XYZ file of C-alpha atoms in Angstrom:
751
model
C -45.112 11.260 13.764
C -42.212 13.458 14.857
C -38.656 12.961 16.027
C -35.846 10.657 14.916
C -36.309 7.073 13.783
C -34.152 3.979 13.448
C -33.871 2.412 10.015
C -32.532 -1.092 9.409
C -32.180 -3.175 6.258
C -33.830 -6.609 6.073
C -32.028 -9.652 4.727
C -32.170 -10.033 0.933
C -33.473 -6.486 0.390
C -29.904 -5.551 -0.482
C -29.970 -7.860 -3.509
C -32.780 -5.868 -5.068
C -31.084 -2.590 -4.195
C -27.901 -3.723 -5.976
C -29.854 -4.062 -9.215
C -31.241 -0.538 -9.138
C -29.777 2.290 -11.261
C -26.892 4.162 -9.687
C -28.869 7.368 -9.306
C -31.576 5.518 -7.371
C -28.995 4.081 -5.000
C -27.707 7.588 -4.369
C -31.263 8.730 -3.668
C -31.685 5.864 -1.170
C -28.637 7.100 0.679
C -30.150 10.613 0.912
C -33.525 9.152 1.848
C -32.226 7.159 4.805
C -30.616 10.283 6.309
C -33.815 12.305 5.929
C -35.947 9.499 7.330
C -33.710 9.047 10.347
C -33.873 12.744 11.185
C -37.614 13.183 10.656
C -39.938 10.576 9.118
C -42.712 13.215 9.102
C -40.791 15.363 6.613
C -43.458 16.257 3.989
C -41.025 15.576 1.156
C -40.906 11.870 2.111
C -44.664 11.384 1.682
C -44.563 8.778 4.409
C -47.861 6.857 4.577
C -49.388 3.541 5.528
C -50.382 1.214 2.672
C -54.035 0.274 2.442
C -54.785 -3.110 3.948
C -51.356 -3.397 5.572
C -51.345 -2.277 9.214
C -47.540 -2.373 9.474
C -46.373 -1.619 5.919
C -45.568 1.953 4.889
C -44.206 3.659 1.809
C -41.939 6.683 1.554
C -40.618 8.681 -1.399
C -37.023 7.964 -2.470
C -37.209 10.025 -5.654
C -39.830 10.852 -8.264
C -40.151 7.265 -9.484
C -39.082 5.020 -6.602
C -40.593 4.287 -3.214
C -39.166 2.648 -0.104
C -41.261 -0.005 1.624
C -40.911 0.143 5.380
C -42.114 -2.352 7.976
C -42.992 -0.808 11.332
C -41.538 -2.889 14.159
C -42.856 -0.662 16.941
C -42.127 2.733 18.446
C -39.604 4.472 16.148
C -38.113 1.279 14.698
C -38.554 0.685 10.960
C -37.128 -1.914 8.606
C -36.405 -1.159 4.961
C -37.737 -4.266 3.196
C -37.693 -3.159 -0.468
C -37.219 -0.255 -2.878
C -39.542 -0.437 -5.890
C -40.862 1.622 -8.746
C -44.021 3.410 -7.643
C -46.189 1.525 -10.139
C -45.149 -1.724 -8.449
C -46.111 -0.405 -5.031
C -49.613 0.968 -5.446
C -51.077 -1.053 -8.336
C -51.138 -4.422 -6.568
C -50.911 -4.215 -2.812
C -51.849 -7.908 -2.445
C -48.400 -8.847 -3.736
C -46.783 -7.992 -0.389
C -46.803 -10.431 2.522
C -45.000 -10.258 5.843
C -45.079 -12.293 9.021
C -43.298 -13.379 12.152
C -42.226 -16.916 11.415
C -43.957 -19.107 14.026
C -40.975 -21.475 14.228
C -38.026 -19.078 14.416
C -39.783 -15.946 15.605
C -37.999 -13.920 12.936
C -39.506 -11.226 10.704
C -39.996 -12.177 7.045
C -41.122 -10.100 4.057
C -42.149 -11.420 0.644
C -43.002 -9.872 -2.707
C -45.108 -12.725 -4.109
C -45.275 -11.285 -7.625
C -41.482 -10.922 -7.910
C -40.987 -14.442 -6.567
C -43.469 -15.935 -9.026
C -41.890 -14.024 -11.931
C -38.450 -15.305 -10.910
C -39.748 -18.872 -10.756
C -41.111 -18.595 -14.266
C -37.945 -16.928 -15.570
C -36.019 -19.957 -14.311
C -37.748 -22.081 -16.934
C -36.682 -19.758 -19.748
C -33.013 -19.116 -18.902
C -30.585 -19.508 -21.802
C -28.992 -22.936 -21.885
C -29.081 -26.278 -23.671
C -32.022 -27.183 -25.859
C -34.970 -28.107 -23.626
C -36.135 -31.675 -23.408
C -39.392 -32.497 -25.233
C -42.447 -31.857 -23.073
C -43.494 -35.025 -21.201
C -46.739 -36.659 -22.202
C -47.930 -36.628 -18.603
C -47.911 -33.825 -16.043
C -44.505 -33.830 -14.253
C -44.481 -34.594 -10.553
C -43.858 -31.618 -8.310
C -40.582 -31.589 -6.382
C -42.170 -31.536 -2.943
C -45.150 -33.796 -3.510
C -43.894 -36.134 -0.778
C -44.268 -33.448 1.898
C -47.507 -32.042 3.266
C -48.113 -28.362 3.821
C -48.154 -28.967 7.586
C -44.735 -30.628 7.393
C -43.264 -27.732 5.438
C -44.730 -25.217 7.873
C -43.356 -27.137 10.841
C -39.912 -26.932 9.241
C -40.212 -23.136 9.099
C -41.199 -22.610 5.458
C -42.943 -19.246 5.007
C -46.700 -19.864 4.839
C -47.386 -17.374 1.968
C -45.159 -19.512 -0.278
C -46.836 -22.866 0.293
C -49.056 -22.522 -2.781
C -46.141 -21.638 -5.068
C -43.988 -24.423 -3.672
C -46.699 -26.967 -4.436
C -46.382 -26.123 -8.165
C -42.596 -26.380 -8.533
C -41.498 -29.162 -10.906
C -37.883 -28.299 -11.833
C -34.699 -27.340 -10.050
C -34.526 -24.077 -12.028
C -37.943 -23.111 -10.680
C -36.794 -23.994 -7.173
C -33.671 -21.842 -7.507
C -35.827 -19.002 -8.820
C -37.975 -19.167 -5.694
C -35.030 -19.326 -3.313
C -33.533 -16.126 -4.729
C -36.079 -14.033 -2.836
C -37.457 -16.500 -0.284
C -36.543 -16.080 3.401
C -33.296 -17.749 4.402
C -34.776 -20.640 6.395
C -37.281 -21.431 3.624
C -34.375 -21.551 1.169
C -32.278 -23.894 3.288
C -35.192 -26.214 4.112
C -36.285 -26.598 0.487
C -32.750 -27.152 -0.821
C -32.064 -29.738 1.883
C -35.281 -31.615 1.068
C -34.495 -31.459 -2.646
C -31.034 -32.902 -1.959
C -32.682 -35.990 -0.507
C -32.630 -35.373 3.229
C -35.573 -36.717 5.180
C -38.078 -34.575 7.042
C -36.514 -35.670 10.334
C -32.975 -34.832 9.167
C -33.994 -31.339 8.022
C -35.869 -30.735 11.254
C -32.816 -31.727 13.291
C -30.058 -30.178 11.171
C -31.649 -27.052 9.668
C -34.729 -25.988 11.625
C -34.077 -26.879 15.255
C -30.814 -24.863 15.545
C -32.689 -21.631 14.731
C -36.034 -22.340 16.421
C -37.109 -19.763 18.984
C -36.496 -20.680 22.615
C -39.840 -19.311 23.779
C -43.417 -19.234 22.414
C -43.742 -16.886 19.433
C -46.287 -14.048 19.471
C -47.259 -13.444 15.836
C -47.965 -9.742 16.567
C -44.968 -8.863 18.732
C -42.660 -7.303 16.146
C -40.593 -5.519 18.787
C -39.442 -8.823 20.263
C -39.129 -10.403 16.819
C -36.717 -7.632 15.812
C -34.320 -8.692 18.579
C -34.193 -12.376 17.636
C -31.208 -13.761 15.676
C -33.623 -15.123 13.049
C -34.446 -11.538 12.022
C -31.478 -10.824 9.806
C -31.128 -7.043 9.656
C -28.356 -4.504 9.792
C -27.503 -3.628 13.359
C -27.211 0.107 12.859
C -27.608 2.834 10.292
C -23.909 2.791 9.403
C -24.379 -0.732 8.070
C -27.134 0.554 5.797
C -24.679 3.010 4.271
C -22.225 0.159 3.707
C -24.994 -1.801 1.996
C -25.542 1.024 -0.451
C -21.877 1.776 -1.088
C -20.073 -1.555 -0.838
C -22.547 -4.386 -0.520
C -24.206 -5.836 2.566
C -21.756 -8.608 3.380
C -23.687 -10.368 6.126
C -22.044 -13.655 5.102
C -18.768 -12.290 6.497
C -20.080 -12.287 10.075
C -23.418 -14.119 10.135
C -23.394 -17.769 11.142
C -26.024 -19.715 9.219
C -28.005 -22.536 10.838
C -26.245 -25.227 8.832
C -22.918 -23.888 10.074
C -23.636 -23.391 13.774
C -23.764 -27.099 14.537
C -20.195 -27.580 13.309
C -19.045 -24.575 15.348
C -20.578 -25.560 18.681
C -20.139 -29.331 18.569
C -17.862 -31.101 21.021
C -15.308 -33.220 19.168
C -13.305 -36.039 20.716
C -10.340 -35.211 18.467
C -9.433 -33.415 15.234
C -12.427 -32.344 13.106
C -12.856 -31.091 9.557
C -15.463 -28.963 7.762
C -15.397 -28.965 3.966
C -17.415 -27.095 1.361
C -17.211 -25.253 -1.934
C -16.402 -21.548 -2.392
C -18.752 -19.143 -0.631
C -20.227 -21.721 1.766
C -18.823 -19.942 4.813
C -15.895 -22.171 5.776
C -13.820 -19.211 6.950
C -16.739 -17.840 8.965
C -17.105 -21.255 10.590
C -13.396 -21.186 11.468
C -13.683 -17.702 12.994
C -16.780 -18.580 15.028
C -15.076 -21.790 16.132
C -12.162 -19.725 17.427
C -14.512 -17.505 19.408
C -16.346 -20.560 20.738
C -13.090 -22.152 21.905
C -11.838 -18.951 23.529
C -15.145 -18.476 25.346
C -14.701 -21.939 26.870
C -11.202 -21.241 28.198
C -10.938 -20.790 31.923
C -10.073 -17.328 33.260
C -6.672 -18.549 34.450
C -5.816 -20.402 31.259
C -3.406 -18.171 29.343
C -2.424 -20.808 26.762
C -3.444 -19.240 23.438
C -5.577 -20.589 20.613
C -3.817 -20.711 17.238
C -5.565 -19.616 14.024
C -3.399 -20.279 10.981
C -3.580 -20.542 7.207
C -1.156 -20.900 4.300
C -1.358 -17.447 2.735
C -0.152 -14.412 4.686
C -2.742 -12.183 2.995
C -5.456 -14.438 4.371
C -3.883 -14.386 7.820
C -4.112 -10.579 7.876
C -7.728 -10.748 6.759
C -8.544 -13.331 9.451
C -7.131 -11.006 12.083
C -9.358 -8.113 10.991
C -12.456 -10.258 10.724
C -11.953 -11.804 14.148
C -11.706 -8.321 15.640
C -15.000 -7.364 14.004
C -16.656 -10.609 15.056
C -15.383 -11.059 18.599
C -13.599 -7.891 19.706
C -10.210 -7.234 21.314
C -10.800 -9.332 24.410
C -11.125 -12.499 22.339
C -8.515 -11.547 19.729
C -5.797 -11.032 22.343
C -6.102 -14.700 23.346
C -5.642 -15.867 19.761
C -2.378 -16.087 17.857
C -3.115 -15.459 14.161
C -0.208 -16.157 11.825
C 0.359 -17.799 8.459
C 1.909 -21.259 8.663
C 5.326 -20.467 7.161
C 5.802 -17.460 9.407
C 4.932 -19.669 12.365
C 7.543 -22.237 11.303
C 10.101 -19.470 10.817
C 9.447 -18.170 14.334
C 9.907 -21.631 15.818
C 13.249 -22.138 14.076
C 14.477 -18.608 14.827
C 13.625 -18.956 18.531
C 15.382 -22.318 18.741
C 18.450 -21.256 16.778
C 19.064 -17.555 17.516
C 21.865 -15.769 15.752
C 21.478 -17.615 12.463
C 22.170 -15.727 9.256
C 20.196 -17.800 6.781
C 17.708 -16.199 4.439
C 14.478 -17.880 3.376
C 13.551 -18.352 -0.289
C 10.207 -19.277 -1.794
C 9.408 -22.114 -4.198
C 10.067 -19.982 -7.278
C 13.630 -19.239 -6.221
C 14.090 -22.785 -4.981
C 13.211 -24.058 -8.461
C 15.705 -21.656 -9.986
C 18.418 -23.111 -7.759
C 17.491 -26.594 -8.964
C 17.694 -25.442 -12.585
C 21.139 -23.921 -12.028
C 22.345 -27.125 -10.387
C 21.065 -29.318 -13.214
C 22.696 -27.053 -15.801
C 26.028 -27.201 -13.975
C 25.822 -30.983 -13.639
C 24.657 -31.496 -17.214
C 21.775 -33.557 -15.805
C 18.889 -34.211 -18.208
C 17.127 -37.284 -16.800
C 14.980 -35.271 -14.388
C 13.615 -31.740 -14.513
C 13.779 -29.176 -11.740
C 10.080 -29.397 -10.864
C 10.211 -33.171 -10.442
C 13.290 -33.025 -8.206
C 11.932 -30.144 -6.130
C 8.671 -32.006 -5.572
C 10.514 -35.272 -4.772
C 12.696 -33.496 -2.250
C 9.846 -31.471 -0.739
C 7.071 -34.074 -0.538
C 8.974 -37.336 -0.124
C 12.317 -36.535 1.515
C 11.389 -33.511 3.615
C 7.756 -34.580 3.924
C 8.783 -37.888 5.502
C 11.763 -36.437 7.420
C 14.193 -38.719 5.591
C 17.816 -38.324 6.710
C 19.690 -41.037 4.856
C 19.925 -42.708 1.488
C 18.868 -46.008 3.070
C 15.681 -44.411 4.407
C 14.991 -42.909 0.988
C 15.323 -46.341 -0.616
C 12.482 -47.536 1.674
C 10.296 -44.428 1.376
C 6.752 -44.612 0.005
C 6.111 -42.460 -3.055
C 2.324 -42.816 -3.337
C 0.901 -40.431 -5.932
C 4.324 -39.237 -7.079
C 4.000 -40.407 -10.689
C 6.368 -42.680 -12.571
C 8.067 -45.436 -10.553
C 11.808 -45.102 -10.027
C 14.375 -47.830 -9.526
C 16.892 -48.230 -6.728
C 19.550 -46.886 -9.102
C 17.333 -43.854 -9.804
C 16.920 -43.200 -6.089
C 20.660 -43.321 -5.558
C 21.200 -40.752 -8.312
C 18.383 -38.514 -6.986
C 19.764 -38.706 -3.458
C 23.166 -37.597 -4.722
C 21.574 -34.606 -6.473
C 19.635 -33.729 -3.313
C 22.840 -33.774 -1.263
C 24.482 -31.419 -3.769
C 21.417 -29.184 -3.756
C 21.335 -28.922 0.036
C 25.079 -28.174 0.073
C 24.463 -25.460 -2.517
C 21.824 -23.845 -0.303
C 24.094 -24.145 2.737
C 26.918 -22.367 0.924
C 24.562 -19.545 -0.018
C 23.195 -19.493 3.547
C 19.610 -19.837 2.366
C 16.749 -22.161 3.323
C 13.603 -22.950 1.433
C 10.327 -22.625 3.283
C 9.983 -26.408 2.934
C 13.236 -26.881 4.840
C 12.143 -24.450 7.522
C 8.816 -26.260 7.953
C 10.568 -29.619 8.243
C 13.039 -28.217 10.789
C 10.231 -26.626 12.787
C 8.338 -29.934 12.783
C 11.395 -31.724 14.180
C 11.789 -29.107 16.912
C 8.139 -29.301 17.911
C 8.105 -33.107 17.900
C 11.119 -33.081 20.224
C 9.443 -30.474 22.422
C 6.311 -32.632 22.627
C 8.396 -35.714 23.452
C 10.122 -33.903 26.294
C 6.798 -32.570 27.546
C 5.346 -36.084 27.579
C 8.388 -37.376 29.407
C 8.062 -34.606 31.968
C 4.404 -35.381 32.567
C 5.102 -39.093 32.867
C 8.049 -38.801 35.233
C 6.622 -35.917 37.282
C 9.984 -34.119 37.343
C 10.214 -31.047 39.538
C 8.835 -28.096 37.583
C 11.377 -25.796 39.282
C 14.268 -27.878 37.959
C 12.699 -28.179 34.515
C 12.051 -24.466 34.181
C 15.589 -23.671 35.356
C 16.994 -25.982 32.688
C 14.702 -25.487 29.740
C 12.179 -22.741 30.351
C 8.497 -23.617 30.134
C 8.713 -26.150 27.307
C 6.698 -28.601 29.426
C 3.529 -26.547 28.801
C 1.516 -27.048 25.595
C 2.272 -24.356 23.067
C -1.430 -24.016 22.183
C -4.686 -25.074 23.794
C -6.519 -25.448 20.467
C -5.565 -25.049 16.784
C -7.884 -23.862 13.994
C -6.707 -24.077 10.369
C -8.250 -22.229 7.408
C -7.560 -23.357 3.799
C -6.281 -26.646 5.189
C -5.806 -28.199 1.747
C -2.739 -26.011 1.099
C -0.606 -27.195 4.034
C 2.262 -29.651 3.548
C 3.075 -32.810 5.505
C 5.747 -30.956 7.504
C 3.231 -28.265 8.439
C 0.826 -30.878 9.771
C 3.557 -32.642 11.737
C 4.474 -29.332 13.334
C 0.867 -28.502 14.216
C 0.194 -31.994 15.559
C 3.109 -31.618 17.969
C 2.033 -28.141 19.081
C -1.203 -29.193 20.774
C -1.815 -32.244 22.979
C -4.052 -34.922 21.513
C -7.525 -34.713 23.000
C -10.984 -33.167 22.684
C -11.243 -30.178 20.322
C -7.497 -30.174 19.683
C -7.447 -29.390 15.925
C -10.266 -27.941 13.815
C -9.701 -27.452 10.099
C -11.707 -26.109 7.182
C -10.893 -26.383 3.496
C -11.775 -27.540 0.015
C -9.421 -29.839 -1.881
C -10.944 -28.600 -5.159
C -9.104 -25.352 -4.368
C -5.699 -26.947 -3.745
C -3.302 -24.786 -5.768
C 0.085 -25.504 -4.175
C 0.449 -29.207 -4.875
C 0.558 -30.370 -1.250
C -1.036 -33.814 -1.161
C -1.231 -35.329 2.306
C -2.996 -38.081 4.219
C -3.900 -36.557 7.567
C -4.398 -39.913 9.255
C -0.806 -40.919 8.525
C 0.367 -37.653 10.121
C -1.463 -38.173 13.389
C -4.456 -35.966 12.539
C -7.319 -38.471 12.601
C -10.517 -36.771 11.361
C -12.491 -39.904 10.493
C -15.976 -39.765 11.919
C -15.574 -36.063 12.654
C -16.149 -34.499 9.242
C -19.038 -32.421 7.924
C -19.803 -30.618 4.677
C -21.323 -27.221 3.826
C -23.257 -27.178 0.554
C -24.929 -23.750 0.231
C -23.001 -20.860 -1.301
C -24.081 -17.416 -0.100
C -21.666 -15.544 -2.374
C -21.516 -17.040 -5.875
C -24.466 -16.911 -8.260
C -25.998 -20.081 -9.661
C -24.792 -19.157 -13.129
C -21.160 -18.584 -12.124
C -21.229 -21.665 -9.938
C -22.346 -23.830 -12.849
C -19.496 -22.507 -14.990
C -16.949 -23.102 -12.228
C -18.104 -26.662 -11.636
C -17.800 -27.288 -15.380
C -14.134 -26.310 -15.140
C -13.528 -29.099 -12.622
C -14.820 -31.647 -15.109
C -14.956 -35.327 -14.130
C -11.680 -35.261 -12.205
C -11.567 -37.048 -8.837
C -10.500 -35.259 -5.661
C -9.323 -36.533 -2.285
C -10.607 -35.502 1.156
C -7.153 -35.152 2.822
C -7.605 -38.628 4.286
C -7.282 -41.108 1.400
C -10.968 -40.969 0.504
C -12.842 -39.326 -2.334
C -14.267 -35.807 -2.010
C -16.929 -34.243 -4.208
C -19.201 -31.200 -4.363
C -22.465 -33.114 -4.555
C -25.358 -30.956 -3.408
C -23.256 -27.792 -3.718
C -25.493 -24.993 -4.944
C -26.108 -21.262 -4.592
C -28.964 -19.241 -3.150
C -28.180 -16.369 -5.562
C -28.775 -15.804 -9.249
C -27.313 -13.364 -11.765
C -26.131 -12.964 -15.362
C -24.573 -15.832 -17.266
C -20.771 -15.769 -17.608
C -19.520 -14.036 -20.749
C -17.241 -16.099 -23.023
C -15.179 -13.932 -25.357
C -12.633 -15.138 -27.953
C -10.029 -12.902 -29.591
C -7.621 -13.403 -32.450
C -4.493 -12.208 -30.617
C -3.363 -11.217 -27.132
C -3.277 -7.579 -28.251
C -6.883 -7.839 -29.441
C -7.834 -9.459 -26.151
C -6.284 -6.535 -24.267
C -8.279 -4.104 -26.426
C -11.474 -6.009 -25.607
C -10.559 -5.872 -21.948
C -10.297 -2.071 -22.083
C -13.644 -1.817 -23.887
C -15.294 -4.027 -21.272
C -14.086 -1.949 -18.332
C -15.145 1.265 -20.049
C -18.581 -0.241 -20.635
C -18.954 -0.937 -16.926
C -17.724 2.581 -16.041
C -17.928 2.106 -12.286
C -16.990 4.877 -9.856
C -15.214 2.250 -7.730
C -12.535 0.653 -9.901
C -11.722 -1.760 -7.090
C -14.945 -3.602 -7.865
C -13.106 -4.990 -10.928
C -10.253 -7.478 -11.163
C -8.336 -8.956 -14.080
C -6.797 -12.382 -13.596
C -4.138 -13.810 -15.953
C -2.135 -17.060 -16.064
C 1.419 -15.644 -16.207
C 3.316 -13.035 -14.231
C 4.558 -11.131 -17.298
C 0.945 -10.787 -18.485
C 0.164 -8.824 -15.305
C 2.497 -6.006 -16.375
C 1.090 -6.083 -19.895
C -2.470 -5.673 -18.593
C -1.370 -2.867 -16.260
C 0.368 -1.033 -19.102
C -2.540 -1.436 -21.524
C -5.068 -0.171 -19.009
C -2.765 2.690 -18.073
C -2.503 3.790 -21.694
C -6.300 3.796 -21.837
C -6.466 6.071 -18.789
C -7.709 3.311 -16.460
C -5.878 3.116 -13.153
C -4.649 -0.428 -12.471
C -2.380 -2.001 -9.858
C -0.822 -5.433 -9.482
C -1.628 -7.645 -6.502
C 1.656 -8.408 -4.748
C 2.526 -10.792 -1.919
C 0.957 -8.360 0.556
C -2.068 -7.531 -1.579
C -2.730 -4.538 -3.859
C -0.850 -1.345 -3.006
C -3.723 0.865 -4.180
C -7.383 0.386 -3.395
C -9.161 2.586 -5.922
C -7.827 0.825 -9.005
C -8.495 -2.240 -11.115
C -6.655 -5.094 -9.431
C -4.529 -7.304 -11.682
C -2.797 -10.531 -10.721
C -2.041 -14.143 -11.439
C -4.460 -16.841 -10.376
C -2.465 -17.624 -7.235
C -2.770 -14.007 -6.065
C -6.570 -14.122 -6.034
C -6.838 -16.865 -3.428
C -9.167 -15.576 -0.690
C -10.243 -12.429 -2.583
C -13.498 -11.661 -4.342
C -14.742 -8.957 -6.680
C -18.068 -7.939 -8.078
C -16.713 -8.151 -11.624
C -13.980 -10.574 -12.663
C -12.248 -10.857 -16.022
C -10.236 -14.034 -16.550
C -8.000 -13.156 -19.482
C -5.595 -15.316 -21.448
C -7.503 -18.535 -20.716
C -6.032 -20.209 -23.786
C -4.715 -23.700 -24.334
C -0.992 -23.678 -23.670
C -1.499 -21.096 -20.921
C -4.274 -22.844 -18.979
C -2.890 -25.408 -18.507
C 0.691 -24.460 -19.305
C 2.196 -26.328 -22.225
C 4.861 -28.010 -20.081
C 2.148 -29.859 -18.142
C 1.150 -31.700 -21.310
C 4.577 -33.163 -22.081
C 4.157 -35.900 -19.455
C 1.011 -37.408 -20.979
C 2.864 -40.491 -22.274
C 6.074 -40.525 -20.220
C 4.496 -39.975 -16.783
C 0.667 -40.236 -16.915
C 0.190 -39.798 -13.165
C 2.227 -36.605 -13.115
C 0.358 -35.422 -16.206
C -2.952 -35.926 -14.414
C -1.698 -34.187 -11.281
C -0.515 -31.171 -13.283
C -3.883 -30.896 -15.043
C -5.749 -31.240 -11.766
C -3.753 -28.422 -10.196
C -4.381 -26.245 -13.260
C -8.116 -26.966 -12.986
C -8.006 -25.956 -9.330
C -6.317 -22.672 -10.189
C -8.921 -21.788 -12.799
C -11.712 -22.916 -10.460
C -10.409 -20.627 -7.717
C -10.153 -17.706 -10.150
C -13.665 -18.239 -11.540
C -15.192 -18.406 -8.061
C -13.807 -15.005 -7.081
C -16.634 -13.355 -9.077
C -19.662 -12.265 -7.077
C -21.845 -11.122 -9.967
C -20.272 -10.797 -13.397
C -17.707 -13.220 -14.803
C -15.997 -12.637 -18.166
C -13.663 -15.314 -19.557
C -11.547 -14.402 -22.590
C -8.788 -16.019 -24.615
C -6.825 -15.632 -27.824
C -6.226 -18.447 -30.250
C -7.632 -21.728 -29.021
C -9.579 -21.640 -25.772
C -8.460 -23.737 -22.808
C -9.558 -27.366 -22.837
C -11.075 -26.667 -19.408
C -13.697 -24.446 -21.081
C -15.056 -27.138 -23.392
C -18.083 -27.604 -21.115
C -18.953 -23.892 -21.210
C -20.811 -24.029 -24.531
C -20.602 -21.464 -27.318
C -17.503 -19.356 -27.801
C -19.464 -16.476 -29.286
C -19.257 -13.192 -27.385
C -22.304 -12.449 -25.267
C -23.689 -9.159 -24.128
C -22.053 -8.198 -20.882
C -24.590 -6.845 -18.391
C -23.656 -4.051 -16.076
C -23.857 -4.549 -12.331
C -23.699 -2.126 -9.440
C -20.380 -1.294 -7.927
C -18.722 -2.982 -4.956
C -15.051 -3.292 -4.078
C -12.962 -6.423 -4.112
C -12.641 -7.711 -0.586
C -11.217 -10.796 1.061
C -13.769 -13.556 1.106
């Protein structure tokens, strides 16, 4: 064999590569360049494996060999990198096929899968239950082998599947099983019927034409064969991690993307389930359906401006410039600001965030000598009740609903609060500043009026020439479709604004989110705001990013708290699980904050990664960010704080508060300072007896913050504290320090 070759990386092979020593990964990088240039290079020792007509081995270094599947001509797929003793001593361990249902190429190391299944029964955890007197029933006893095969389960695994009796064993198998096998088995285990799995999981990825079990060239081109698309992607897999979840649409997600909805629709799911990818693919789907003469844009919005920037980059990668130019991507507060600025040009007001708005409340209360209410209560009352319901008079406030707002207040209380609100607004007016809540409410009013005028125009059929001469093109819808990411963070005013921006009708609003990750305290009922999602909701349950071990710890943080679904119903994460496994989270107590900082330095030195950006340190308070930065700096470890626009340096340990990590992920995460009194903050506890509902709401928001922080870890999660650990960690078991395993390097990236 002479000449150049193409080398691709098969799905899940990257997970094994990540676990290899750093020097082996470097050798793989050199190997792929040599193989591309000349597979016949004698130094590669390229040869076919006995008994495997398509499987070859090639030398990576003295001890490791690459396993390559020949797809035809000069096309090869890197399916594994293993120690040489694991390649030649037991060739029967390797199985590969073209799946007869999907037509995709699949590779299995049966020995590794069986070892992982057995290791699932011996993972550290609670004391095992006494062995049952009778043989336990296998998990899939109700399904025949023919049924499993017809659903797309890989045939070489049928025997192993028939022996599985516990969920841990199942999760062990799914770590290395092909993707469709994983999704089918997890769906069946969650209680779905054969027919439901066939319709929802298998059919969307089934091949459109008859599958030839020997035609690997055609199989390589099918979507079911999940491989890198070029050799550059292989380099990224070795250096940064093969992030196929950032662009690949999984079968369970495609149905939500391509479905026709008669009105607003919602997709929910836990961290790592691909909600953002669904939103991005939905945008592309909607743009593709626009007519060539339809220049009304599609809006893609979210709460956080960092996430908006990330969405823009990811849409470009996914769909290209032609699609991106027809999409307006902007964070929700910037959108509201634009609306107000366009409607009221020449204004001199500045905008202040919630932190500064609270400070203004505190100054006002100090000046007035007011002690009955605190600044946070008044700011929330003004933001969620008065601005949220567009209340303009004291009489309207007397009649306003305050569902979920905590302690009841009398008519006399409302009169006093209204007087304070009037003084507060006057204070802001004198300083020529607006809060973002005010801007959102003003923008909502403007858009509602614009929609009313548009409806009147359409009803009365007024001359478009006259209308345009008088008022521009306000009679046209501002957007054709709206897609919202992180929907749980938007306020009532935001939703009113969005509702008015797009005409009610098919596919008008599509939103994705997870109320377990609500960290800004915006509680809304979408139905009451004109966004009726009932009957048009779906849930994603498989995480492709967070390991089973980290997921279990994160779910423990949520406790038994109840969560809403943005529409006055209960939301939960039932069936939420991961297809990945990794080390258990490390729980590490310290006597003092200084000692905790010392431990933090020792931990980062132990990891010693060449890419510092694979590590992040998350803390509860802003002043702790500077303290971590300074301590790491004194230890010679470059660190940088995450600001409103993200970290200013890339090659450094990223440090920030829990709010700053929304939408980011890192291979190694350290949650420091997770102590009672800090998580949750002590002030949240003072309402336990005076305002129980507010007390519960404060604790729930604190749980959400810690949940978001804990789910930013891809592989290794370390949680530390000084003094007494947070009450949210009570479910995490022992407080004794555990050995912290090293993991390969990968940078923190938006997720």
